[in-house]
mmCIF file of N, CA, C and O in Angstrom:
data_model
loop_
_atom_site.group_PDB
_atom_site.id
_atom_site.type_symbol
_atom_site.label_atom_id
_atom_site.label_comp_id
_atom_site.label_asym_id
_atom_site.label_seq_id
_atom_site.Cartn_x
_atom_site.Cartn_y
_atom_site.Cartn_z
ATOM 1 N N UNK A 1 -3.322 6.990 -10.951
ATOM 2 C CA UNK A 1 -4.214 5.922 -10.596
ATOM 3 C C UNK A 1 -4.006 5.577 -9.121
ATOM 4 O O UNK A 1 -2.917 5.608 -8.548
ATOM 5 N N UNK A 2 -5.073 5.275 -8.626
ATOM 6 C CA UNK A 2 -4.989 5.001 -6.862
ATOM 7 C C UNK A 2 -5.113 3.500 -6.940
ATOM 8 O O UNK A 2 -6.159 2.945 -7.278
ATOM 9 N N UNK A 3 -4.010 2.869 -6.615
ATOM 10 C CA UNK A 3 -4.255 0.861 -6.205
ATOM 11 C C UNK A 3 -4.914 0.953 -4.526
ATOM 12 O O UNK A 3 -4.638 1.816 -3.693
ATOM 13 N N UNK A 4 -5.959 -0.354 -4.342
ATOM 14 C CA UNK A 4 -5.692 -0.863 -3.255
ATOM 15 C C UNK A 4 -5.376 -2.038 -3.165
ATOM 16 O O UNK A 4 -5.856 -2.562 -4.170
ATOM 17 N N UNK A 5 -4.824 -2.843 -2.539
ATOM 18 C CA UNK A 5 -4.214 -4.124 -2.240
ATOM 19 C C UNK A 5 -4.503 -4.610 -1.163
ATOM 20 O O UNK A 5 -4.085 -3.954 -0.209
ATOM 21 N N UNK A 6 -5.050 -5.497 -0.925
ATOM 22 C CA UNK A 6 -5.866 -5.937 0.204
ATOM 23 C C UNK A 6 -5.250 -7.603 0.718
ATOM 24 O O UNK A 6 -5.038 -7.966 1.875
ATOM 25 N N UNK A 7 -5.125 -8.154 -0.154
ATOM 26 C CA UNK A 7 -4.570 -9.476 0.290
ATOM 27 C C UNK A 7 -3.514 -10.284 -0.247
ATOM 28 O O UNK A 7 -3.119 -9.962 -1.367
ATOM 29 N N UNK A 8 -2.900 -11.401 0.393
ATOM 30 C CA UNK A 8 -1.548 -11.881 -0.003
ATOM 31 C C UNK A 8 -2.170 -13.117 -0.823
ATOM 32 O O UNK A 8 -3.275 -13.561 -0.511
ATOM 33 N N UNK A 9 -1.566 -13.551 -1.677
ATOM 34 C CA UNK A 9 -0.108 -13.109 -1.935
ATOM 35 C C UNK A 9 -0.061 -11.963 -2.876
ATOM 36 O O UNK A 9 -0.751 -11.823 -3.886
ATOM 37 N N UNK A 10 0.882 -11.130 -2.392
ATOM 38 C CA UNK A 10 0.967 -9.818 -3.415
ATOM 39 C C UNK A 10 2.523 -10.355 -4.428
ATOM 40 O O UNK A 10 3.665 -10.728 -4.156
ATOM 41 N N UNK A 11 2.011 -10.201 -5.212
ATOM 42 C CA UNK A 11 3.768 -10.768 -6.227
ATOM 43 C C UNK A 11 4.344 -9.862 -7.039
ATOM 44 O O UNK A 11 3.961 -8.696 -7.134
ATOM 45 N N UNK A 12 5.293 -10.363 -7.660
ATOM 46 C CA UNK A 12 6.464 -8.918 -8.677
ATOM 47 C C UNK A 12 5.650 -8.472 -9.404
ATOM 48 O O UNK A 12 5.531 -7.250 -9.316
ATOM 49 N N UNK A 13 4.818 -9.121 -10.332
ATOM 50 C CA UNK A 13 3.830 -9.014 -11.263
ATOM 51 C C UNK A 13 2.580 -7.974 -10.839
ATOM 52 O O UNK A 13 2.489 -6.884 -11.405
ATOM 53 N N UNK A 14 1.924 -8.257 -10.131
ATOM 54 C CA UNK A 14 1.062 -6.782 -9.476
ATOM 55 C C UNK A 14 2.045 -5.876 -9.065
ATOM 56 O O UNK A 14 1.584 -4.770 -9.346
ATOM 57 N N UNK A 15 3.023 -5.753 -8.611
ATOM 58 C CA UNK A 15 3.517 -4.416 -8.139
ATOM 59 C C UNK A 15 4.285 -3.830 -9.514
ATOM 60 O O UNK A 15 4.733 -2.683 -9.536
ATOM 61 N N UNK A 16 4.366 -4.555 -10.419
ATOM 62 C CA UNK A 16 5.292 -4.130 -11.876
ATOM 63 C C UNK A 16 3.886 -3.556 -12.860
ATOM 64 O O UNK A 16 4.065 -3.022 -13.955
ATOM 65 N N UNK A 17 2.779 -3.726 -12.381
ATOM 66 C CA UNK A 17 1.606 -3.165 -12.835
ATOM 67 C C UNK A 17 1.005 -1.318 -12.430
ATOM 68 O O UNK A 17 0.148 -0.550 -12.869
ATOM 69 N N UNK A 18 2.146 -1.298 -11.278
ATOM 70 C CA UNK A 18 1.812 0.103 -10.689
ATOM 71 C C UNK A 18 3.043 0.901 -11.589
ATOM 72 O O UNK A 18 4.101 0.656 -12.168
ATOM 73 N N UNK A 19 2.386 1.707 -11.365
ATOM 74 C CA UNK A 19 3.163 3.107 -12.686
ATOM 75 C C UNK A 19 3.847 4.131 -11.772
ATOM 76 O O UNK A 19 3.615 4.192 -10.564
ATOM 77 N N UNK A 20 4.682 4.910 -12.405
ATOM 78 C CA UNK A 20 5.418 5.871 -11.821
ATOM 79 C C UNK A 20 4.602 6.697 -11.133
ATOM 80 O O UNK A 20 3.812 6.713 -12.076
ATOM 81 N N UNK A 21 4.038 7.452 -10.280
ATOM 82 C CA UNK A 21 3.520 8.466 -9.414
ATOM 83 C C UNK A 21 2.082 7.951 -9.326
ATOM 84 O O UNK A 21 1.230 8.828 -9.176
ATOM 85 N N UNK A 22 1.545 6.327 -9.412
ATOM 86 C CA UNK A 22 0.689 6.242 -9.116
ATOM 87 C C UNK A 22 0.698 5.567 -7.223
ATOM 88 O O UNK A 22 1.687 5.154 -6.616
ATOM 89 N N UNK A 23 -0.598 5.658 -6.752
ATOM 90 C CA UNK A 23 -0.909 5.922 -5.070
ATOM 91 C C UNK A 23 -1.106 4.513 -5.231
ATOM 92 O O UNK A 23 -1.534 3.988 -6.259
ATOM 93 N N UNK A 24 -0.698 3.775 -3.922
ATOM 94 C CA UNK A 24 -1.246 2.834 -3.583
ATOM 95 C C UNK A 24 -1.281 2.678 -2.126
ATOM 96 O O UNK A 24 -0.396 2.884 -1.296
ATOM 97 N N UNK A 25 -2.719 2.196 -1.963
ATOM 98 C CA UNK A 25 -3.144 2.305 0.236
ATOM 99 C C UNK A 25 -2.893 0.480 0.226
ATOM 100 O O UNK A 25 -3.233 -0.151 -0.776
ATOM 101 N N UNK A 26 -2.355 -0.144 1.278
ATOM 102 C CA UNK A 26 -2.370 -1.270 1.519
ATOM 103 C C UNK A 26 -3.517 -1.585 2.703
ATOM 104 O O UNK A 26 -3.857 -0.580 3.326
ATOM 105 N N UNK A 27 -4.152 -2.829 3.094
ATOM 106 C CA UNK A 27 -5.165 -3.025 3.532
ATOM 107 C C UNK A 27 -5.351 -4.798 3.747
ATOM 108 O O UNK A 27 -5.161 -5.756 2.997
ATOM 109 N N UNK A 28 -5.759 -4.673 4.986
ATOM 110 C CA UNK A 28 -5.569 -6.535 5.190
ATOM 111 C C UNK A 28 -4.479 -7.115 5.640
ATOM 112 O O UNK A 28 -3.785 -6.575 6.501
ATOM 113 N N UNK A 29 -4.199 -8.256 5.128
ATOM 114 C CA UNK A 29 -2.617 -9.289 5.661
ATOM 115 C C UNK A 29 -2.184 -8.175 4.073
ATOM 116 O O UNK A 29 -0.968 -8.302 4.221
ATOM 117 N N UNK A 30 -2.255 -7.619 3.286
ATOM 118 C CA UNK A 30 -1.299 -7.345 2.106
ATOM 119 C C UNK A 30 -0.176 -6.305 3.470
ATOM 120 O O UNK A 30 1.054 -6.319 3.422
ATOM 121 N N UNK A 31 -0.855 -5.640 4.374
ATOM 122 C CA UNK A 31 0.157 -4.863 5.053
ATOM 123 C C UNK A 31 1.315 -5.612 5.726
ATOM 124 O O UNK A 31 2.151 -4.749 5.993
ATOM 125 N N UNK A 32 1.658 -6.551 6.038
ATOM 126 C CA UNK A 32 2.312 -7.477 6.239
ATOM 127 C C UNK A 32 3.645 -7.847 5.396
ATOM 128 O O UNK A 32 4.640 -8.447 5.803
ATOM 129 N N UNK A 33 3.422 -7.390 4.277
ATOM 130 C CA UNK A 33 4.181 -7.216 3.044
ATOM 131 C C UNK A 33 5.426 -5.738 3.623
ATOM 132 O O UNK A 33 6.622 -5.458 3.547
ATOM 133 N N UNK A 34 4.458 -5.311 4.047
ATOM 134 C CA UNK A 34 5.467 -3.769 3.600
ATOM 135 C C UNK A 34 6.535 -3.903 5.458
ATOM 136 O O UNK A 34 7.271 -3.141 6.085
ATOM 137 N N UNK A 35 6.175 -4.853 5.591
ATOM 138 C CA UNK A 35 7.217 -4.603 7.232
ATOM 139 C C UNK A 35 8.814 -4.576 6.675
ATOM 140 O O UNK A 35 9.027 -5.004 5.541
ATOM 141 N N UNK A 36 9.940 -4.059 7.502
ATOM 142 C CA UNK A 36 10.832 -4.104 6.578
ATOM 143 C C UNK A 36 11.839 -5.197 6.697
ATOM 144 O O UNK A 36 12.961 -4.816 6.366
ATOM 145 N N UNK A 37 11.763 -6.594 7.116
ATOM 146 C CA UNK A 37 11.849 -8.031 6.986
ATOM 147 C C UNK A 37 11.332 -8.475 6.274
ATOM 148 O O UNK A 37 11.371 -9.705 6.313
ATOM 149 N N UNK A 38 10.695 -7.979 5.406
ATOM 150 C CA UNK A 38 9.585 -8.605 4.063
ATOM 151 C C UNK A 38 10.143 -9.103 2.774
ATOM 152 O O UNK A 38 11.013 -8.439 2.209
ATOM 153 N N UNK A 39 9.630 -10.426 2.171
ATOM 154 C CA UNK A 39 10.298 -10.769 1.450
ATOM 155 C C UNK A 39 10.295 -9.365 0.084
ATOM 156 O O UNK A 39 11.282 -9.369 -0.651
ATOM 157 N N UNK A 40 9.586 -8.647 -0.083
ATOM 158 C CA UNK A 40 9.086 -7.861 -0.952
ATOM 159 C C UNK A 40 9.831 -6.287 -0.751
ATOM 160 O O UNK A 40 9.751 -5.294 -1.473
ATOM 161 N N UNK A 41 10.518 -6.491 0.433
ATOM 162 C CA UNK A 41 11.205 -4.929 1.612
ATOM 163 C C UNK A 41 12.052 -4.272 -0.073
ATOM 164 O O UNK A 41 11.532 -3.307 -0.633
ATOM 165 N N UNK A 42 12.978 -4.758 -0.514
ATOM 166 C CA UNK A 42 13.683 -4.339 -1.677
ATOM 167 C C UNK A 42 12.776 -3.749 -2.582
ATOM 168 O O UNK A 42 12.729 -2.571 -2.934
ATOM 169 N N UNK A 43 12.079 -4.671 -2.912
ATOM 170 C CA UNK A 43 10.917 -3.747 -4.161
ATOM 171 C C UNK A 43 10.158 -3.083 -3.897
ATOM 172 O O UNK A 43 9.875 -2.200 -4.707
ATOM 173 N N UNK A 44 9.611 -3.146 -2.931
ATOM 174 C CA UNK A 44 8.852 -1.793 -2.190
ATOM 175 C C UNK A 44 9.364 -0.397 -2.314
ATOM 176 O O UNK A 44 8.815 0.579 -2.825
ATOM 177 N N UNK A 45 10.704 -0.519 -1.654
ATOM 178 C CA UNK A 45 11.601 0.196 -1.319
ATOM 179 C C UNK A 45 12.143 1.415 -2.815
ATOM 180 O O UNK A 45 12.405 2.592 -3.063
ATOM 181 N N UNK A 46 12.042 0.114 -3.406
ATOM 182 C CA UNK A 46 12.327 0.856 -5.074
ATOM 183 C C UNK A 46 11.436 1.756 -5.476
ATOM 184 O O UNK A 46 11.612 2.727 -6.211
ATOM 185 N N UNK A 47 10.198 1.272 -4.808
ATOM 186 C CA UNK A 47 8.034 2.022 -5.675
ATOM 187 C C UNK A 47 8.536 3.050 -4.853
ATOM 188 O O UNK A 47 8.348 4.196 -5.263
ATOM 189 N N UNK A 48 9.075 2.916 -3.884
ATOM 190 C CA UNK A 48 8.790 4.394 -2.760
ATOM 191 C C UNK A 48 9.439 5.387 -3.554
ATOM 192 O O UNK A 48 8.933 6.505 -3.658
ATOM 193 N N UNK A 49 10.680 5.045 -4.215
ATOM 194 C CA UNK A 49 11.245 6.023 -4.808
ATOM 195 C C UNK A 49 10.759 6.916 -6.154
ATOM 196 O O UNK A 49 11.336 7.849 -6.712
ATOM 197 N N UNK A 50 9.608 6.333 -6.425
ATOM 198 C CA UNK A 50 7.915 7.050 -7.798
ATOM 199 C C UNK A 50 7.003 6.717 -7.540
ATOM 200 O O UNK A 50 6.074 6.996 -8.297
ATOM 201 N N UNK A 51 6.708 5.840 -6.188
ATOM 202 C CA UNK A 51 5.104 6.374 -6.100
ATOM 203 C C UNK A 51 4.899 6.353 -4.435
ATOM 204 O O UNK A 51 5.754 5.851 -3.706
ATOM 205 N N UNK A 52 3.566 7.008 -3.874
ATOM 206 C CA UNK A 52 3.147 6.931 -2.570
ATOM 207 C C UNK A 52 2.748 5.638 -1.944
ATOM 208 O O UNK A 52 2.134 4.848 -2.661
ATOM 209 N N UNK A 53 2.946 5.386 -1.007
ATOM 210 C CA UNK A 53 2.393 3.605 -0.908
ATOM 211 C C UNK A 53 2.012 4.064 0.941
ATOM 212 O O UNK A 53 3.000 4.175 1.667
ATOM 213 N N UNK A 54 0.887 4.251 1.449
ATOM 214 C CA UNK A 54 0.075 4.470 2.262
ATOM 215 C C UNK A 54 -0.966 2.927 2.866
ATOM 216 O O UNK A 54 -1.692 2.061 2.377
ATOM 217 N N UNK A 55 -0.580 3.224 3.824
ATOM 218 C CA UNK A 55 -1.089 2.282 4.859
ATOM 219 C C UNK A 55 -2.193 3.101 6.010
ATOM 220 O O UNK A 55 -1.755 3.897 6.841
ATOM 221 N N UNK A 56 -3.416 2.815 5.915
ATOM 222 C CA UNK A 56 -4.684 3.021 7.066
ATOM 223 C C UNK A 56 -4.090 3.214 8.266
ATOM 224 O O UNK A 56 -3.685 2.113 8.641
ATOM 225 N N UNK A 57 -3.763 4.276 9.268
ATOM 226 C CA UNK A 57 -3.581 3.745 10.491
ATOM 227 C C UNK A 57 -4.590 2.895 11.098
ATOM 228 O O UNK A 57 -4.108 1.763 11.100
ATOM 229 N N UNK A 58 -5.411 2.881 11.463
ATOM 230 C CA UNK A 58 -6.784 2.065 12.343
ATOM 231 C C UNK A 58 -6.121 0.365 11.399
ATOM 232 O O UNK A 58 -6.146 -0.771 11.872
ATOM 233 N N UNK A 59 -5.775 0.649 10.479
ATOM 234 C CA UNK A 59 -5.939 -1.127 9.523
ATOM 235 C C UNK A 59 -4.315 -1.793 10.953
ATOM 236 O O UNK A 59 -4.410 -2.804 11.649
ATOM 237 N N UNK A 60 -3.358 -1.037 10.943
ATOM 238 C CA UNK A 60 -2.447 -1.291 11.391
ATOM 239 C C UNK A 60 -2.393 -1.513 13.664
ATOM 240 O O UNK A 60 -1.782 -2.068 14.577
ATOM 241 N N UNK A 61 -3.515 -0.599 13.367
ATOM 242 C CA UNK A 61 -3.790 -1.065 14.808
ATOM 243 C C UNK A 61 -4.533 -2.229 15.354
ATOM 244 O O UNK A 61 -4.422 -2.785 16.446
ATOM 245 N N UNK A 62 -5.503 -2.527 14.108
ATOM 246 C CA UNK A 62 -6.336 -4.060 14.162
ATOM 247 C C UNK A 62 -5.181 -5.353 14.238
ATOM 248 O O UNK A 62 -5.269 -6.316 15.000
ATOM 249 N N UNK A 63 -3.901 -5.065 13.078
ATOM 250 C CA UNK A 63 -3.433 -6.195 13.524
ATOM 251 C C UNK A 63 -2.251 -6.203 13.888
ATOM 252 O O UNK A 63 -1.388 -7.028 13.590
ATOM 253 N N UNK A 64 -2.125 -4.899 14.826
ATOM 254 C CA UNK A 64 -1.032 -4.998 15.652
ATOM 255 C C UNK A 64 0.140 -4.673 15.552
ATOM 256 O O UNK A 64 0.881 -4.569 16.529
ATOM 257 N N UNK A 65 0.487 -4.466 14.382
ATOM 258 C CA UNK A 65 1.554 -4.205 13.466
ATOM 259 C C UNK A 65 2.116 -2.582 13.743
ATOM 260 O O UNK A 65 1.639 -1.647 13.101
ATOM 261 N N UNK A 66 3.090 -2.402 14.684
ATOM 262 C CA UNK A 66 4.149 -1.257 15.066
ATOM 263 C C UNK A 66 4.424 -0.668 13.572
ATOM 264 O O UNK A 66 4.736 -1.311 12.570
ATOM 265 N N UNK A 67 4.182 1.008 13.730
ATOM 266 C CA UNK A 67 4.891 1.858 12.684
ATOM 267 C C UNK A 67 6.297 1.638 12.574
ATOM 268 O O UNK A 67 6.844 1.370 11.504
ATOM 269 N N UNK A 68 6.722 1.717 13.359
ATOM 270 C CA UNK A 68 8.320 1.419 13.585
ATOM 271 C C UNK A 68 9.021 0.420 12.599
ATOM 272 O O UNK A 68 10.048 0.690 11.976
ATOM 273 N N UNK A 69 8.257 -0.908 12.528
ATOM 274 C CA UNK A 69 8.413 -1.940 12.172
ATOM 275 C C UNK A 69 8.431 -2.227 10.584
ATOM 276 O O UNK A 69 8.928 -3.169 9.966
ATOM 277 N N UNK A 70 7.637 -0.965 10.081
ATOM 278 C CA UNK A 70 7.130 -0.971 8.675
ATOM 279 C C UNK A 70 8.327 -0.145 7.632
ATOM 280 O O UNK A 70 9.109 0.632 8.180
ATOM 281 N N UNK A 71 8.381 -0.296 6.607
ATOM 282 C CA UNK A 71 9.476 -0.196 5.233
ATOM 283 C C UNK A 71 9.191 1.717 5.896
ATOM 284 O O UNK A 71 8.065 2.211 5.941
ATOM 285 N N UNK A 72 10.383 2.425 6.298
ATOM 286 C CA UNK A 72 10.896 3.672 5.809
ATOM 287 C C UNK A 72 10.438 4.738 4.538
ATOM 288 O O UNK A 72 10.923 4.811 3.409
ATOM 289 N N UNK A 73 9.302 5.549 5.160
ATOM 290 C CA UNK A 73 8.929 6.371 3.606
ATOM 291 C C UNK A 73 7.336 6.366 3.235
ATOM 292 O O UNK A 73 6.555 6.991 2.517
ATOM 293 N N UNK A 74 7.333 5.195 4.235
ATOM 294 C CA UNK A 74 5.212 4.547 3.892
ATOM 295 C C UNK A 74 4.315 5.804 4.422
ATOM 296 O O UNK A 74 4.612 6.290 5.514
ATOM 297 N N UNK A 75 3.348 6.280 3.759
ATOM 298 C CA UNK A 75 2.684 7.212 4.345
ATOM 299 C C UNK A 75 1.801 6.640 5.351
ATOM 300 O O UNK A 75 1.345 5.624 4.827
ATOM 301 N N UNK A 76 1.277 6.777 6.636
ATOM 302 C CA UNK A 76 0.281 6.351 7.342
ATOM 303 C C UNK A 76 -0.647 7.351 7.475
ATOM 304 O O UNK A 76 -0.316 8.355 8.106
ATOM 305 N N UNK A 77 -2.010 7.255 6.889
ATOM 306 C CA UNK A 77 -2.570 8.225 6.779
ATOM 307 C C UNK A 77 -4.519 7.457 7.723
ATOM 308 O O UNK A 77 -4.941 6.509 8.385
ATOM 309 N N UNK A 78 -4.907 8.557 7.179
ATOM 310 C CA UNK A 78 -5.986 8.070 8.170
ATOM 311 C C UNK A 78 -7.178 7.904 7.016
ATOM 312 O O UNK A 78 -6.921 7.846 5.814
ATOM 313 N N UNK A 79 -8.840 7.822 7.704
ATOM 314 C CA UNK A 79 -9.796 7.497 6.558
ATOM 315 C C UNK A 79 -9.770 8.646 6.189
ATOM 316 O O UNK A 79 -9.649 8.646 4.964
ATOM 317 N N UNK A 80 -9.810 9.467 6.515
ATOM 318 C CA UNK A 80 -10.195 11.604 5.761
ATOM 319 C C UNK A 80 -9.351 11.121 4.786
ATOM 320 O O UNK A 80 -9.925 10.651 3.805
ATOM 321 N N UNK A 81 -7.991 11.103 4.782
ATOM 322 C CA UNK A 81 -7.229 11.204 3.622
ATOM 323 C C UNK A 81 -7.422 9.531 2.690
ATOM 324 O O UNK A 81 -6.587 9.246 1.831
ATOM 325 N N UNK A 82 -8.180 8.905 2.896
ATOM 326 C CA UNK A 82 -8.414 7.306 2.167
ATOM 327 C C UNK A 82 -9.243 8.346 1.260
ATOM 328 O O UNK A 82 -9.080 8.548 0.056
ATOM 329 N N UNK A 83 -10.207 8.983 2.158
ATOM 330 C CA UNK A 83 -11.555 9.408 0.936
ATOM 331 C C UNK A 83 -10.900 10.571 0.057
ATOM 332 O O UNK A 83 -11.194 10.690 -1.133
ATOM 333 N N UNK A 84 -10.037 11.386 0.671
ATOM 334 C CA UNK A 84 -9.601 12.581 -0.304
ATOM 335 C C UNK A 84 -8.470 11.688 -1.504
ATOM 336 O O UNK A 84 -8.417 12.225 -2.611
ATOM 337 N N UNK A 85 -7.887 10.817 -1.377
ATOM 338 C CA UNK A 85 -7.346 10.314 -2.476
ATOM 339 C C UNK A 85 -8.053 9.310 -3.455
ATOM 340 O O UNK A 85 -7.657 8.922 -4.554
ATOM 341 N N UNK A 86 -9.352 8.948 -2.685
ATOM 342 C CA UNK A 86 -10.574 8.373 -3.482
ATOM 343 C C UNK A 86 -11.164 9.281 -4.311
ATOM 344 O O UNK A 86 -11.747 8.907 -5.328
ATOM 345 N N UNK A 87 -11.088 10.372 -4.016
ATOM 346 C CA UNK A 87 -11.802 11.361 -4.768
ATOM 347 C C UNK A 87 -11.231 11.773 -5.941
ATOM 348 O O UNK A 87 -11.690 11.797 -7.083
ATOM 349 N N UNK A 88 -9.676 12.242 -5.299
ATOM 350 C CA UNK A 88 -8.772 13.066 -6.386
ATOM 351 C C UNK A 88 -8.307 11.879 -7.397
ATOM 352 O O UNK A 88 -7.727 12.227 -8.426
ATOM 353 N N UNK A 89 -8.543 10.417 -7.145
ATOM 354 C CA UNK A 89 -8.124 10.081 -8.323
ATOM 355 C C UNK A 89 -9.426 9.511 -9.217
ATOM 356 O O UNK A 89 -10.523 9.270 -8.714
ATOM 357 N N UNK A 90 -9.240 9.413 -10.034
ATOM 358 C CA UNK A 90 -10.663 8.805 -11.457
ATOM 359 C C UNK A 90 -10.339 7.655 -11.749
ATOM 360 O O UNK A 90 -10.946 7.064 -12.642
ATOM 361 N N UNK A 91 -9.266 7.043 -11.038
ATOM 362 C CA UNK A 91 -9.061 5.534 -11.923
ATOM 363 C C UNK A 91 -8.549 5.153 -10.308
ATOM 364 O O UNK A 91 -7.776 5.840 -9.641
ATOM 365 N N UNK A 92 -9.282 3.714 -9.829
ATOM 366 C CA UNK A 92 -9.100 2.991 -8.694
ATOM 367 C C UNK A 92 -9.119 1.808 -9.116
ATOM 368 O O UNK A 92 -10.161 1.420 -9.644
ATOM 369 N N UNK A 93 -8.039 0.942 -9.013
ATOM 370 C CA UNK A 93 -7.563 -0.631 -9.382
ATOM 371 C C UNK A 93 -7.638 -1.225 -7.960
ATOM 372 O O UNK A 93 -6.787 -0.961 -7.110
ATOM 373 N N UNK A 94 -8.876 -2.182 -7.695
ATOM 374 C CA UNK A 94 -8.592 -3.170 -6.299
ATOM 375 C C UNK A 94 -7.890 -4.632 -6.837
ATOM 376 O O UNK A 94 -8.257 -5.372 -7.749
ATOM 377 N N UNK A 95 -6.880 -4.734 -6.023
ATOM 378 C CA UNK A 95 -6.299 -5.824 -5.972
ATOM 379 C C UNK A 95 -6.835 -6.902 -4.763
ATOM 380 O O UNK A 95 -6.711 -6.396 -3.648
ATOM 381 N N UNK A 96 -7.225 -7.843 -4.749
ATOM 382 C CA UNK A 96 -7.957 -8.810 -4.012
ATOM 383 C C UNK A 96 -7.310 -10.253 -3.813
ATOM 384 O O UNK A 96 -7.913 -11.119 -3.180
#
């Protein structure tokens, strides 16, 4: 299943909803979450270890937000690959 997550507050409860090897792209203030000062940096950290968790580059240049700065492991991918994992998956959950 492919998540997107778009806005805060993101809590334990939506991220305990994502499954082992399922994708999730972050998008909005939810990217804000994944910096690795984040109250959320630990549990993130845990998803990275069974699932992909991908961040837009262009989303990260709108608000400024340094790769550097972000949780260790995050894919930064671009729109080509937003639409090829839109495609390859059949089940898309937006979180709002």
């Amino acid at each position: 299943m492919l998540h997107f997550i778009f806005q805060l507050p993101i809590d334990s409860a939506t991220l305990a909803r994502i499954d082992a090897d399922d994708v999730v792209v972050f998008f909005e203030s939810a990217l804000f979450k994944l910096l690795k000062t984040g109250v959320f940096s630990e549990l993130l950290t845990e998803k990275l270890k069974t699932n992909r968790l991908c961040v837009v580059a262009d989303e990260l240049v709108v608000r400024g937000i340094a790769a550097d700065t972000l949780l260790c492991g995050l894919d930064i991918i671009d729109y080509t690959e937003l639409v090829n994992l839109s495609v390859s998956n059949t089940l898309i959950q937006s979180w709002t």
